[in-house]
Amino acid sequence: MEWNLYAQLMEEYDSSLTYDGIDGERLASRLHAISKIGLTPDGGSQRPGFSKEEKQAKALVKQWMSEAGLTITEDGAGNVFGRLEGKQPGLPAVLSGSHVDSVPNGGHFDGPLGVLSSLEVVEAWNERGYQPERSYEVVIFSDEEGARFNNGLTGSRAMTGEVDREIQEGLVDQNDVSFGEALKEVGLSSEGFFNAKRNLDEVSHFVEVHIEQGRILEQKNLPAGIVSGIAGPSWLEITFEGTAGHAGNTPMTERRDPLVAAGEFVSNIHYLPKEVSRTAVATVGKLNVQPNGANVIAGKVHLIVDIRDIYEDTRDQLVELVTQQADRIADKYGVTMEGKQILKVAPVPIAPKYTDLLQHTFNNLGMDSHLLPSGAGHDALIVGHQIPVSMLFVRSKDGISHTPEEWSSLNDCVQTVHVLKRYIETHINQ
Ligand SMILES: [Zn+2]
């Protein structure tokens, strides 16, 4: 069967949602057009950051931007800005958008939906002859997913200056291609990349629409929700070291088995997050056992604990609790423990001022509002370190994302665009 995201989206569309200049059919056809770039045999999307597919998707959006009368600029990181001049162009602008890159064999909504929602607001304004007070820019951030270099949010970090040059230049992909080489492949340069920092006095607010990638909205039976904060990840690399030995010849009393310690540690930290807050989480998803033999007592176990919360103090409190737990368990089993923080990104709680205004917007449109945290990082997390941000989530079917099965109904998407447009016109544009 031929790939047709458009037909699938339109099948269940309630066309009464096309009003006020916002057109569900246009949104569907654009999601479809992007879905064909990097389409995999499984019906997924394959547009890694700084690939020719990502560049092609950007080019397509740029074409729509220019048809909508936007002035397009591109910075040294390949971030694209389509600007609609406001009545008061001297005022800091409102930015809205997301990304068009994907994880390998990912879905068709994570990223493109945010960019196209922001663009749909312009289309609606054009249709109604509306000019905002502040200038408005639709933005496409480069390489949000970071699939190629295990290091994402690249475009938003470049724009806000949150880049460690040494780390960034040291990155290589699995084919040993350096980050600098990858930039060159798509016509960018290291020099341009490291000079992409924008004067953020020019920007008053950033608002991002994104799929939820979780099940909360589905459970609440709501098309969209308001993000209360974006969790910042903290990664703790923990190594338990004991004594490797033969599984048959070493009596139980004489063992220093780091895998027993790691096992108890993993199951214990499952219960720690709720001690610090209702939104905190901790996960061990990666564990490396050495030498990893069926009849060998392990000598060393490396693991990474991913710890997140939308509040920095409780997130850091949890890091502390997890470290104490690792120490205690290492003692109990006579093994050594070494802990090292390898990643630490500050979370962004979204100011109640903005979540309140979003709640009003939902209610004015006759929609129920619900606040929920974002456990995943987004460009709004990085931008939010420096300027006020807000974020809207669209319901995800079965909470699935980063796979070809990722799905949000066109009804849910279009309702969210109505919220976005109304929110900007009424509250953010002032
Ligand atoms: Zn995304």
XYZ file of C-alpha atoms and ligand atoms in Angstrom:
431
model
C 0.000 0.000 0.000
C 1.344 3.402 -0.856
C 2.376 5.621 2.033
C -0.247 8.230 2.732
C -0.132 10.035 6.053
C -2.461 12.667 4.620
C -5.231 10.156 3.935
C -4.789 8.572 7.346
C -4.999 11.942 9.077
C -7.995 13.141 7.072
C -9.927 9.914 7.610
C -10.954 10.883 11.126
C -10.854 14.666 10.782
C -13.752 16.754 11.992
C -13.713 19.561 9.434
C -15.656 21.895 11.734
C -12.266 22.446 13.399
C -11.163 24.304 10.277
C -12.151 27.862 11.219
C -10.575 31.184 12.133
C -8.025 30.752 9.327
C -6.606 27.495 10.690
C -6.877 24.719 8.144
C -6.578 21.064 9.216
C -6.275 19.908 5.644
C -3.261 22.132 5.018
C -1.643 20.911 8.234
C -2.252 17.285 7.207
C -0.846 17.773 3.724
C 2.279 19.426 5.139
C 2.839 16.704 7.735
C 2.468 14.268 4.848
C 4.955 16.104 2.633
C 7.583 16.081 5.395
C 6.872 12.430 6.210
C 8.020 11.449 2.718
C 11.506 12.846 3.354
C 13.589 10.054 4.838
C 10.659 7.626 4.866
C 11.808 4.145 5.998
C 10.506 0.776 4.749
C 8.623 0.465 8.089
C 6.821 3.739 7.437
C 9.024 5.613 9.908
C 11.127 8.727 9.472
C 14.893 8.870 9.205
C 16.144 12.432 9.266
C 19.176 12.646 11.527
C 20.434 16.078 12.536
C 22.780 17.635 9.944
C 21.806 15.081 7.288
C 20.657 15.826 3.768
C 17.165 14.672 4.790
C 16.970 17.211 7.608
C 18.210 19.864 5.184
C 15.594 18.828 2.621
C 12.812 19.052 5.223
C 14.036 22.512 6.206
C 14.069 23.564 2.546
C 10.469 22.479 2.137
C 9.353 24.429 5.225
C 11.358 27.442 3.999
C 9.418 27.313 0.746
C 6.120 27.432 2.697
C 7.514 30.189 4.897
C 8.347 32.339 1.928
C 4.966 31.652 0.311
C 3.456 32.895 3.583
C 5.450 36.111 3.220
C 7.963 35.422 5.987
C 11.498 36.771 5.810
C 13.867 33.844 6.171
C 17.226 33.867 7.886
C 19.459 30.988 8.825
C 22.186 31.041 11.468
C 25.518 29.232 11.541
C 23.965 26.211 13.243
C 21.449 25.809 10.426
C 18.578 27.072 12.596
C 15.928 28.588 10.352
C 13.862 31.646 11.313
C 10.853 32.822 9.295
C 9.943 36.293 10.488
C 6.672 38.141 10.267
C 7.253 41.793 11.061
C 5.000 43.094 13.820
C 3.341 46.510 14.085
C 6.104 47.382 16.537
C 9.178 45.762 15.022
C 11.439 47.333 17.654
C 9.905 45.157 20.382
C 11.511 41.795 21.192
C 9.932 39.098 19.025
C 7.890 36.033 19.932
C 9.480 32.797 18.701
C 7.627 29.558 18.141
C 8.662 26.275 16.598
C 10.447 22.985 17.132
C 12.610 20.687 14.977
C 12.360 18.525 11.824
C 15.101 15.974 12.514
C 14.168 12.554 13.863
C 15.602 9.570 15.697
C 16.431 6.560 13.485
C 13.155 5.060 12.232
C 11.191 7.571 14.299
C 7.695 8.968 13.945
C 6.136 11.759 11.904
C 4.861 14.075 14.642
C 7.808 14.544 17.015
C 9.214 17.861 15.799
C 7.447 18.627 12.506
C 4.101 19.090 14.273
C 5.594 21.898 16.373
C 7.117 23.696 13.396
C 3.983 23.362 11.257
C 1.684 24.457 14.108
C 3.689 27.666 14.486
C 3.539 28.203 10.720
C -0.213 27.513 10.671
C -0.664 30.482 13.019
C 0.914 32.717 10.334
C -1.314 31.229 7.643
C -4.349 31.989 9.791
C -3.200 35.563 10.403
C -2.569 36.059 6.684
C -6.011 34.830 5.857
C -7.601 37.219 8.350
C -5.351 40.173 7.553
C -4.074 40.241 11.123
C -0.709 41.737 11.998
C 0.654 41.045 15.496
C 2.075 43.824 17.665
C 5.368 42.045 18.176
C 7.232 40.399 15.361
C 6.711 36.645 15.240
C 9.279 34.102 14.109
C 8.669 30.498 13.171
C 11.801 28.595 14.071
C 13.264 25.243 13.039
C 16.004 24.173 15.426
C 18.714 21.885 14.028
C 19.459 18.433 15.403
C 17.158 18.320 18.411
C 17.323 14.553 18.769
C 21.088 14.263 18.612
C 20.801 10.690 17.347
C 23.997 10.847 15.309
C 26.352 12.242 17.956
C 24.517 11.154 21.155
C 24.235 14.823 22.003
C 21.042 16.634 21.164
C 19.309 20.002 21.426
C 22.173 21.212 19.268
C 20.504 24.063 17.394
C 18.843 25.577 20.457
C 22.101 25.293 22.405
C 23.968 27.075 19.611
C 21.390 29.874 19.486
C 21.530 30.421 23.245
C 25.279 29.921 23.576
C 24.941 26.821 25.748
C 27.734 24.973 23.963
C 31.005 23.643 25.304
C 33.260 24.016 22.289
C 35.742 21.365 23.363
C 33.053 18.727 23.961
C 31.194 19.647 20.785
C 34.311 19.480 18.610
C 35.291 16.140 20.169
C 32.089 14.430 19.043
C 32.326 11.679 16.419
C 29.548 9.559 14.932
C 29.672 5.776 14.611
C 31.525 6.085 11.297
C 34.182 8.252 12.928
C 32.944 11.378 11.186
C 33.563 14.392 13.415
C 30.932 16.957 14.277
C 32.845 19.556 12.239
C 32.874 17.274 9.182
C 29.150 16.647 9.551
C 28.543 20.398 9.505
C 30.536 20.687 6.282
C 28.502 17.926 4.623
C 25.434 20.158 4.835
C 27.187 23.382 3.913
C 27.810 24.680 7.448
C 31.091 25.332 9.245
C 32.487 25.074 12.780
C 33.228 28.780 12.715
C 29.637 29.582 11.847
C 28.313 27.097 14.372
C 30.242 28.488 17.314
C 29.218 32.016 16.352
C 25.514 31.261 16.085
C 24.653 32.719 19.471
C 21.830 35.172 19.074
C 21.303 38.379 20.999
C 18.444 37.150 23.171
C 17.339 40.694 23.989
C 15.650 40.406 20.579
C 13.366 37.657 21.875
C 10.597 38.045 24.449
C 9.182 34.528 24.574
C 9.434 31.071 23.040
C 6.465 28.735 22.804
C 6.699 25.163 21.547
C 4.020 22.672 20.538
C 5.102 19.039 20.855
C 3.553 15.611 21.162
C 3.288 14.398 24.756
C 5.151 11.091 24.236
C 3.333 9.783 27.313
C -0.142 8.604 28.294
C -1.398 11.244 30.697
C -3.560 13.177 28.221
C -4.957 9.956 26.829
C -5.875 8.808 30.323
C -7.532 12.170 30.988
C -9.250 12.001 27.604
C -7.931 15.441 26.623
C -6.655 16.518 23.177
C -3.957 18.796 24.569
C -2.324 19.903 27.797
C -0.175 22.606 29.342
C 3.387 21.752 30.276
C 4.100 22.752 33.883
C 7.854 22.299 33.615
C 10.517 20.509 31.624
C 12.644 18.041 33.504
C 16.401 18.391 33.235
C 18.314 15.126 33.190
C 21.187 14.391 35.501
C 23.204 11.300 34.646
C 25.179 9.508 37.320
C 27.689 6.946 36.161
C 28.200 4.417 38.934
C 30.828 1.697 39.068
C 30.696 -1.135 41.575
C 33.937 -3.073 41.712
C 34.545 -6.351 43.519
C 36.483 -9.510 42.799
C 35.843 -11.662 39.756
C 35.926 -15.380 40.432
C 34.742 -18.787 39.378
C 31.037 -19.305 39.937
C 31.645 -22.867 41.088
C 34.738 -22.586 43.221
C 34.100 -19.412 45.238
C 32.078 -20.010 48.420
C 29.200 -17.607 48.970
C 30.823 -16.239 52.127
C 33.940 -15.191 50.288
C 32.428 -13.224 47.462
C 32.636 -9.550 46.675
C 30.083 -9.582 43.902
C 29.415 -6.138 42.351
C 26.445 -7.462 40.382
C 24.614 -8.404 43.578
C 25.230 -4.850 44.795
C 24.084 -3.403 41.466
C 20.944 -5.554 41.525
C 19.933 -4.356 44.967
C 20.817 -0.794 44.023
C 18.651 -0.825 40.886
C 15.651 -2.196 42.730
C 16.071 0.163 45.711
C 16.300 3.392 43.727
C 12.953 2.573 42.141
C 11.414 3.758 45.439
C 13.503 6.904 45.984
C 11.950 9.512 43.613
C 8.668 9.702 45.523
C 10.637 10.743 48.616
C 11.595 14.045 46.970
C 8.644 14.992 44.745
C 5.691 13.717 42.766
C 7.346 14.495 39.429
C 10.841 13.082 40.036
C 11.960 9.905 38.253
C 15.067 7.713 38.296
C 15.954 5.015 35.789
C 18.744 2.572 35.117
C 18.506 1.582 31.475
C 22.119 0.802 30.807
C 24.235 -1.688 32.681
C 27.560 -3.110 31.704
C 28.785 -6.241 33.441
C 32.417 -7.329 33.246
C 33.481 -9.851 32.219
C 29.830 -10.888 31.577
C 30.302 -14.658 31.594
C 27.714 -17.240 32.606
C 30.043 -19.014 35.038
C 32.017 -15.995 36.226
C 31.299 -13.844 39.263
C 31.390 -10.284 37.923
C 34.405 -8.141 38.714
C 32.978 -4.797 37.766
C 29.569 -3.316 36.960
C 29.089 0.072 35.303
C 25.662 1.597 35.179
C 24.079 4.914 34.395
C 21.264 6.370 36.469
C 19.111 8.891 34.611
C 17.578 11.223 37.223
C 15.044 13.910 36.371
C 12.665 16.381 37.888
C 11.165 19.683 36.810
C 12.614 21.371 39.936
C 16.363 21.628 40.284
C 16.486 21.389 44.094
C 14.470 18.170 44.307
C 16.299 16.737 41.299
C 19.637 17.377 43.020
C 18.271 16.020 46.294
C 17.436 12.806 44.463
C 20.961 12.634 42.999
C 22.213 12.835 46.589
C 19.878 10.089 47.809
C 20.856 7.825 44.918
C 24.548 8.345 45.663
C 24.034 7.565 49.376
C 22.146 4.430 48.433
C 25.001 3.290 46.193
C 27.503 3.896 49.013
C 25.441 2.012 51.555
C 24.947 -0.985 49.288
C 28.619 -1.100 48.278
C 29.508 -1.269 51.982
C 26.997 -4.013 52.602
C 28.541 -6.258 49.933
C 32.169 -5.301 50.470
C 32.630 -3.810 47.028
C 33.869 -0.343 46.077
C 31.699 2.330 44.553
C 32.623 5.238 42.373
C 30.048 7.794 41.283
C 30.526 10.446 38.626
C 28.101 12.981 37.224
C 28.401 12.852 33.434
C 25.465 15.060 32.438
C 23.628 17.822 34.230
C 21.046 20.017 32.543
C 19.064 22.498 34.626
C 15.312 21.815 34.509
C 12.905 24.568 33.518
C 9.787 25.093 35.600
C 7.344 27.114 33.502
C 6.277 30.326 35.203
C 2.748 30.087 36.676
C 2.038 33.373 34.921
C 2.186 31.556 31.566
C 0.489 28.336 32.620
C -2.350 30.471 34.043
C -2.667 32.388 30.776
C -2.720 29.112 28.884
C -5.433 27.821 31.199
C -7.520 30.897 30.389
C -6.946 30.290 26.705
C -8.106 26.668 26.929
C -11.172 27.706 28.888
C -12.010 30.525 26.471
C -11.982 27.993 23.665
C -14.305 25.743 25.673
C -11.576 23.190 26.334
C -10.626 21.595 29.650
C -7.122 22.479 30.730
C -4.689 20.169 32.422
C -1.120 20.732 33.589
C 1.491 18.018 33.196
C 5.272 17.882 33.449
C 7.529 17.052 30.530
C 9.910 14.262 31.423
C 11.665 14.530 28.064
C 13.978 17.383 27.083
C 12.935 19.763 24.313
C 14.321 22.866 22.638
C 12.110 24.841 25.050
C 14.230 23.437 27.890
C 17.386 25.025 26.491
C 15.748 28.288 25.435
C 14.018 28.376 28.845
C 17.367 28.656 30.610
C 17.523 32.231 29.293
C 14.123 33.588 28.331
C 10.507 32.859 29.350
C 9.046 29.820 27.581
C 5.789 27.980 27.474
C 4.840 24.663 25.997
C 1.775 22.773 24.792
C 1.487 19.009 24.553
C -0.686 17.162 22.050
C -2.139 13.794 23.055
C -0.086 10.805 21.866
C -1.870 7.568 20.986
C -0.869 4.895 23.541
C 1.907 7.246 24.680
C 4.102 5.857 21.907
C 6.860 7.911 20.279
C 10.190 7.592 18.489
C 8.743 4.746 16.401
C 6.755 4.637 13.146
C 3.606 3.972 15.247
C 3.781 7.447 16.790
C 0.342 9.033 16.295
C -1.677 12.101 17.185
C -5.069 12.662 15.579
C -5.509 15.648 13.290
C -8.385 16.783 15.529
C -6.037 16.975 18.508
C -3.343 18.723 16.473
C -5.722 21.351 15.088
C -7.303 22.053 18.473
C -3.813 22.687 19.817
C -3.056 25.130 16.985
C -6.205 27.059 17.933
C -4.897 27.283 21.506
C -1.454 28.373 20.303
C -2.846 31.090 18.046
C -5.270 32.449 20.621
C -2.604 32.369 23.344
C -0.137 34.362 21.269
C -2.716 36.894 20.063
C -4.268 37.475 23.475
C -1.427 37.112 25.918
C 2.078 36.744 24.513
C 1.906 39.364 21.811
C 1.279 42.200 24.286
Zn 10.996 16.370 19.652
